[in-house]
Coordinates of C-alpha atoms in Angstrom, one line a residue:
M1 CA 9.1 -0.6 -7.5
S2 CA 5.5 -0.6 -6.6
H3 CA 4.1 -3.3 -4.3
P4 CA 1.8 -5.9 -6.1
Y5 CA -0.8 -5.9 -3.3
P6 CA -3.0 -3.0 -2.0
S7 CA -1.6 -0.9 0.8
L8 CA -3.2 -0.6 4.2
Q9 CA -1.1 2.3 5.3
A10 CA -4.1 4.7 5.2
D11 CA -6.3 2.1 6.9
N12 CA -4.3 1.8 10.2
T13 CA -3.8 5.0 12.3
L14 CA -0.3 3.8 13.3
G15 CA 0.5 4.5 9.6
L16 CA 2.5 1.3 9.2
A17 CA 3.5 0.3 5.7
I18 CA 1.4 -2.9 5.6
H19 CA -0.2 -4.6 2.6
A20 CA -3.0 -7.2 2.1
C21 CA -3.9 -9.6 -0.7
H22 CA -7.3 -8.0 -1.1
R23 CA -8.9 -4.7 0.2
V24 CA -12.6 -4.2 -0.1
I25 CA -14.7 -1.2 0.9
A26 CA -18.1 -2.4 2.1
E27 CA -21.1 0.1 2.2
T28 CA -23.7 -2.6 2.9
P29 CA -23.9 -5.8 5.0
Q30 CA -24.3 -7.7 1.7
A31 CA -20.9 -6.4 0.5
I32 CA -19.3 -7.7 3.7
L33 CA -21.0 -11.1 3.2
N34 CA -19.9 -11.3 -0.4
A35 CA -16.3 -10.6 0.5
W36 CA -16.3 -13.1 3.3
R37 CA -17.8 -15.8 1.0
E38 CA -15.1 -15.1 -1.6
A39 CA -12.4 -15.4 1.0
E40 CA -13.9 -18.7 2.3
R41 CA -14.0 -20.1 -1.3
N42 CA -10.3 -19.2 -1.7
R43 CA -9.5 -20.4 1.8
Q44 CA -8.0 -17.0 2.6
P45 CA -8.0 -15.2 6.0
F46 CA -10.6 -12.4 6.5
I47 CA -10.6 -9.4 8.7
L48 CA -13.0 -6.5 9.1
L49 CA -11.7 -3.0 9.9
G50 CA -13.3 0.4 10.7
E51 CA -10.7 3.1 10.8
G52 CA -7.9 0.8 12.0
S53 CA -7.5 3.0 15.1
N54 CA -7.0 0.1 17.5
V55 CA -5.0 -2.4 15.5
L56 CA -1.3 -3.2 15.2
F57 CA -0.5 -5.2 12.1
L58 CA 2.5 -7.4 12.8
E59 CA 3.1 -8.1 9.1
D60 CA 1.4 -8.1 5.7
F61 CA -2.0 -9.7 5.8
S62 CA -2.3 -12.8 3.6
G63 CA -6.1 -12.4 2.9
T64 CA -9.0 -10.0 2.5
V65 CA -9.4 -6.8 4.5
V66 CA -12.8 -5.3 4.4
I67 CA -13.2 -1.7 5.4
N68 CA -16.7 -1.2 7.0
R69 CA -18.4 1.9 5.6
I70 CA -22.1 1.1 6.4
K71 CA -23.6 4.5 7.0
G72 CA -26.9 5.9 8.4
I73 CA -28.1 7.5 11.7
H74 CA -31.8 7.2 12.6
I75 CA -33.0 9.1 15.7
E76 CA -36.3 8.2 17.4
Q77 CA -37.6 10.4 20.2
Q78 CA -39.5 8.7 23.0
E79 CA -41.1 10.1 26.2
D80 CA -38.1 9.6 28.4
A81 CA -35.2 8.9 26.0
W82 CA -33.7 9.1 22.5
K83 CA -33.2 5.9 20.6
I84 CA -30.4 6.2 18.0
H85 CA -29.7 3.5 15.4
V86 CA -26.2 4.0 13.9
G87 CA -24.5 2.2 10.9
A88 CA -21.3 0.5 11.9
G89 CA -19.3 2.6 9.4
E90 CA -20.2 6.0 10.9
N91 CA -17.3 7.9 12.5
W92 CA -17.8 7.8 16.3
H93 CA -16.7 11.4 17.1
T94 CA -18.9 12.8 14.2
L95 CA -21.8 10.9 15.8
V96 CA -21.0 12.5 19.2
E97 CA -20.9 16.0 17.7
S98 CA -24.1 15.6 15.6
T99 CA -26.1 14.4 18.6
L100 CA -25.0 17.3 20.7
K101 CA -25.9 19.7 17.9
Q102 CA -29.4 18.3 17.9
G103 CA -29.7 18.9 21.7
I104 CA -29.2 15.2 22.6
P105 CA -26.7 14.8 25.5
G106 CA -25.1 11.6 26.8
L107 CA -22.1 11.0 24.6
E108 CA -20.1 14.0 25.5
N109 CA -17.5 12.2 27.7
L110 CA -16.8 9.9 24.8
A111 CA -15.8 12.7 22.4
L112 CA -12.7 12.4 20.2
I113 CA -12.3 8.7 20.6
P114 CA -11.0 7.6 17.2
G115 CA -12.7 4.9 15.2
M116 CA -16.1 3.9 13.9
A117 CA -19.3 3.2 15.7
G118 CA -19.1 -0.5 14.9
S119 CA -15.8 -0.8 16.8
A120 CA -17.2 0.8 20.0
P121 CA -18.8 -2.3 21.4
I122 CA -15.9 -4.6 20.7
Q123 CA -13.6 -2.6 23.0
N124 CA -16.4 -1.3 25.2
I125 CA -14.8 2.1 24.6
G126 CA -14.6 4.4 27.6
A127 CA -13.2 7.7 28.8
Y128 CA -13.7 10.1 31.7
G129 CA -16.1 7.9 33.7
V130 CA -18.4 6.7 30.8
E131 CA -18.2 3.5 28.9
F132 CA -20.1 2.4 25.7
R133 CA -22.1 -0.1 27.8
D134 CA -23.7 2.9 29.7
V135 CA -25.3 4.1 26.5
C136 CA -25.8 0.9 24.6
D137 CA -29.2 -0.4 23.8
Y138 CA -28.3 -3.2 21.3
V139 CA -25.7 -4.3 18.7
D140 CA -26.7 -5.8 15.4
V141 CA -24.5 -8.6 14.3
L142 CA -24.4 -10.3 10.9
D143 CA -23.7 -14.0 11.0
L144 CA -21.5 -14.6 8.0
H145 CA -22.2 -18.3 8.0
T146 CA -25.9 -17.9 7.6
G147 CA -26.3 -14.4 6.2
E148 CA -28.7 -13.6 9.0
T149 CA -28.6 -10.6 11.3
Q150 CA -29.3 -10.9 15.0
R151 CA -29.8 -8.2 17.6
L152 CA -27.9 -8.6 20.8
H153 CA -29.3 -6.4 23.6
R154 CA -26.9 -4.9 26.1
E155 CA -27.1 -7.7 28.7
A156 CA -26.1 -10.2 26.1
C157 CA -23.0 -8.3 25.1
A158 CA -21.0 -9.3 28.2
F159 CA -19.4 -5.9 28.5
G160 CA -16.3 -5.6 30.7
Y161 CA -13.3 -3.3 31.0
R162 CA -12.2 -3.0 27.3
D163 CA -13.9 -6.3 26.7
S164 CA -17.1 -7.8 25.3
I165 CA -18.6 -10.9 23.8
F166 CA -17.4 -9.5 20.4
K167 CA -13.8 -10.3 21.4
H168 CA -14.8 -13.9 22.2
H169 CA -17.8 -15.8 20.9
Y170 CA -18.5 -13.3 18.1
Q171 CA -14.9 -12.7 17.1
H172 CA -14.8 -14.9 14.1
G173 CA -17.4 -15.3 11.4
Y174 CA -19.5 -12.3 12.5
A175 CA -19.6 -8.6 11.6
I176 CA -21.1 -5.8 13.5
V177 CA -23.3 -3.8 11.1
A178 CA -25.1 -1.4 13.5
V179 CA -25.4 -0.2 17.1
G180 CA -28.4 1.1 19.0
L181 CA -28.0 3.8 21.7
H182 CA -30.4 4.7 24.5
L183 CA -29.8 8.2 25.8
H184 CA -32.0 9.3 28.7
K185 CA -33.7 12.7 28.6
E186 CA -33.1 13.0 32.3
W187 CA -29.4 13.9 31.8
R188 CA -26.8 13.7 34.6
P189 CA -23.3 15.0 34.0
V190 CA -20.4 12.6 34.8
L191 CA -17.6 14.7 36.2
T192 CA -15.3 12.2 38.0
Y193 CA -12.0 12.5 36.0
G194 CA -9.4 15.1 35.0
D195 CA -10.5 18.7 34.4
L196 CA -14.1 17.7 34.6
T197 CA -13.9 17.5 38.4
R198 CA -13.5 21.3 38.4
L199 CA -16.9 21.9 36.6
D200 CA -20.0 22.7 38.6
A201 CA -22.5 19.8 38.3
A202 CA -25.4 22.2 39.0
T203 CA -24.8 24.5 36.0
V204 CA -22.6 22.5 33.6
T205 CA -23.9 21.8 30.1
A206 CA -23.1 18.8 27.9
Q207 CA -21.4 21.1 25.4
E208 CA -19.1 22.4 28.1
I209 CA -18.2 18.8 29.0
F210 CA -17.6 18.0 25.3
N211 CA -15.3 21.1 25.0
A212 CA -13.3 20.1 28.1
V213 CA -12.9 16.5 27.0
C214 CA -11.8 17.6 23.5
H215 CA -9.3 20.1 25.1
M216 CA -7.9 17.4 27.4
R217 CA -7.5 14.8 24.7
R218 CA -6.0 17.3 22.2
S219 CA -3.5 18.6 24.7
K220 CA -2.3 15.0 25.6
L221 CA -2.8 12.9 22.5
P222 CA -1.2 13.3 19.1
D223 CA -3.4 13.6 16.0
P224 CA -3.0 10.3 14.1
R225 CA -3.3 12.2 10.8
V226 CA 0.0 13.9 11.8
T227 CA 1.7 11.3 14.0
G228 CA 0.8 7.6 13.7
N229 CA -0.7 6.2 16.9
V230 CA -3.6 4.1 18.3
G231 CA -4.4 6.3 21.3
S232 CA -3.9 4.4 24.5
F233 CA -1.6 1.4 23.7
F234 CA -2.1 -0.3 27.1
K235 CA -5.1 -0.9 29.3
N236 CA -5.3 0.8 32.7
P237 CA -4.4 -2.2 35.0
L238 CA -6.8 -3.6 37.6
I239 CA -5.1 -4.9 40.8
G240 CA -6.2 -6.2 44.2
R241 CA -6.8 -3.9 47.1
E242 CA -3.9 -5.3 49.1
Q243 CA -1.4 -4.6 46.4
A244 CA -2.9 -1.2 45.8
E245 CA -2.5 -0.3 49.5
K246 CA 1.2 -1.3 49.3
L247 CA 1.8 0.8 46.3
T248 CA 0.1 3.9 47.6
G249 CA 2.1 3.5 50.7
S250 CA 5.3 3.7 48.6
Y251 CA 3.9 6.2 46.1
P252 CA 1.4 8.5 47.9
G253 CA 0.7 10.5 44.8
M254 CA -0.2 7.5 42.7
P255 CA -3.6 7.9 40.9
H256 CA -5.8 5.0 41.8
Y257 CA -9.5 4.4 41.4
P258 CA -11.3 1.9 43.6
Q259 CA -13.8 -0.2 41.7
A260 CA -17.2 -1.6 42.8
N261 CA -15.8 -5.2 42.9
G262 CA -13.0 -4.3 45.3
D263 CA -10.3 -4.1 42.7
V264 CA -8.4 -0.8 42.1
K265 CA -7.7 0.7 38.7
L266 CA -4.3 2.3 38.2
A267 CA -3.3 4.9 35.5
A268 CA -1.0 3.0 33.1
G269 CA 0.3 6.4 31.7
W270 CA 1.4 7.4 35.2
L271 CA 3.2 4.1 35.8
I272 CA 5.1 4.4 32.5
D273 CA 6.0 8.0 33.2
Q274 CA 7.5 7.0 36.6
C275 CA 9.9 4.8 34.7
Q276 CA 11.2 7.9 32.9
L277 CA 10.1 6.5 29.5
K278 CA 8.6 9.6 27.8
G279 CA 10.4 10.1 24.6
F280 CA 12.1 6.7 24.8
R281 CA 12.7 5.3 21.3
V282 CA 13.2 1.9 19.5
G283 CA 14.0 2.4 15.8
G284 CA 11.2 4.6 14.4
A285 CA 8.8 4.0 17.4
A286 CA 8.7 6.1 20.5
V287 CA 6.8 6.8 23.8
H288 CA 4.9 10.0 23.3
Q289 CA 6.4 13.0 25.1
Q290 CA 3.1 14.4 26.4
Q291 CA 1.3 11.1 27.3
A292 CA 3.3 8.0 28.2
L293 CA 0.3 5.7 27.5
V294 CA 0.7 6.5 23.7
L295 CA 3.3 4.8 21.5
I296 CA 3.9 6.6 18.3
N297 CA 5.2 6.0 14.8
A298 CA 7.8 8.8 15.1
E299 CA 9.7 8.0 11.9
R300 CA 8.9 5.2 9.5
A301 CA 8.5 2.7 12.3
T302 CA 8.1 -1.0 11.5
P303 CA 5.8 -3.3 13.4
Q304 CA 8.9 -4.9 15.0
D305 CA 9.9 -1.4 16.4
I306 CA 6.5 -1.0 18.0
I307 CA 6.5 -4.5 19.5
E308 CA 10.1 -4.1 20.9
L309 CA 9.2 -0.8 22.4
A310 CA 6.0 -2.3 24.0
K311 CA 8.1 -5.2 25.4
I312 CA 10.5 -2.7 27.1
V313 CA 7.7 -0.5 28.5
R314 CA 5.9 -3.6 29.9
A315 CA 9.1 -5.0 31.5
R316 CA 10.2 -1.7 33.1
V317 CA 6.8 -1.1 34.6
G318 CA 6.7 -4.7 35.8
Q319 CA 10.1 -4.5 37.4
K320 CA 9.4 -1.3 39.2
F321 CA 5.8 -1.9 40.4
D322 CA 5.1 -5.6 39.9
V323 CA 2.2 -4.5 37.7
W324 CA 2.1 -6.1 34.3
L325 CA 0.5 -4.1 31.5
E326 CA -1.7 -5.6 28.8
P327 CA -2.1 -4.0 25.4
E328 CA -5.5 -2.4 24.6
V329 CA -4.7 -2.5 20.9
R330 CA -5.5 -5.7 18.9
F331 CA -2.5 -7.4 17.3
I332 CA -3.1 -8.8 13.8
G333 CA -0.8 -11.4 12.2
A334 CA -0.6 -12.6 8.6
V335 CA -3.7 -14.8 9.1
G336 CA -5.7 -13.0 11.8
E337 CA -5.8 -11.7 15.3
C338 CA -3.2 -13.1 17.8
N339 CA -2.7 -12.9 21.6
A340 CA -1.3 -9.4 22.2
V341 CA 0.1 -10.2 25.7
E342 CA 2.0 -13.2 24.4
A343 CA 3.5 -11.1 21.6
I344 CA 5.2 -8.8 24.0
L345 CA 6.4 -11.2 26.7

């Protein structure tokens, strides 16, 4: 028997069989506004999605889900930089590819990150030594209460590690409709992580970095079109220097990255791998065989399977290292976003 409500299975990259009361595809800011006003009139919950590449639905959503498909890329060349205005519904990787093809470097380290441009500032997406904040000029935000759009320049976005003001003050009642990027013409390669450290900074091209990043990601991360996943499920933890020194004493090979503020970032995937959890399964959910940081929908997983697996992973790493992982993915309940750490305690 068919379900009376629209399916969101194609709208979340975990491929969970979730439904919502209403599903709206919005190609303009006005379409988002109209859907929000309708939900408000009906006193129904409302959520905005890009590609659903960083969400875990815990259950069916009892309101309106709007799929942001606002398009458009406008490039303005200045004397020392390129300014790029991008609609929030543009695919992020396609944007990275298209800028490189036009001879505009700067986004190559952020290749193959799933999702839409409008989601990039929320998470302050990052990979291989570069974060969204490094290339951000501004973020255009639609205030759904007033119908007015305001432009937040980078300093106002309060970017942190996988964090921003869009997870806090601008989380409810606002919609990101565009982002502005500032890419310097005086390009400097960032070669601090993985296979990139083997490249020669004096001769390397942005295209070579792009190719290397794509190769690394494809070799470790499953394609969500084939195997449901949200990429990195957990954040790389930040710990104090004293605890890091203790751990590196016990585990000399442990990857660790000192930060400017004195904290030390650890590799969550390595910590999980040390607990022999690759391939570990709960129901239809599993820890990916190639990259322990990725939890996958191996076979018709339910949200409960994913949550139970995440609980076990967090507990095992905590018991072994006294380091407590936090999900990077956003957890969505029946009426909206909920606290992901509390859900897997």
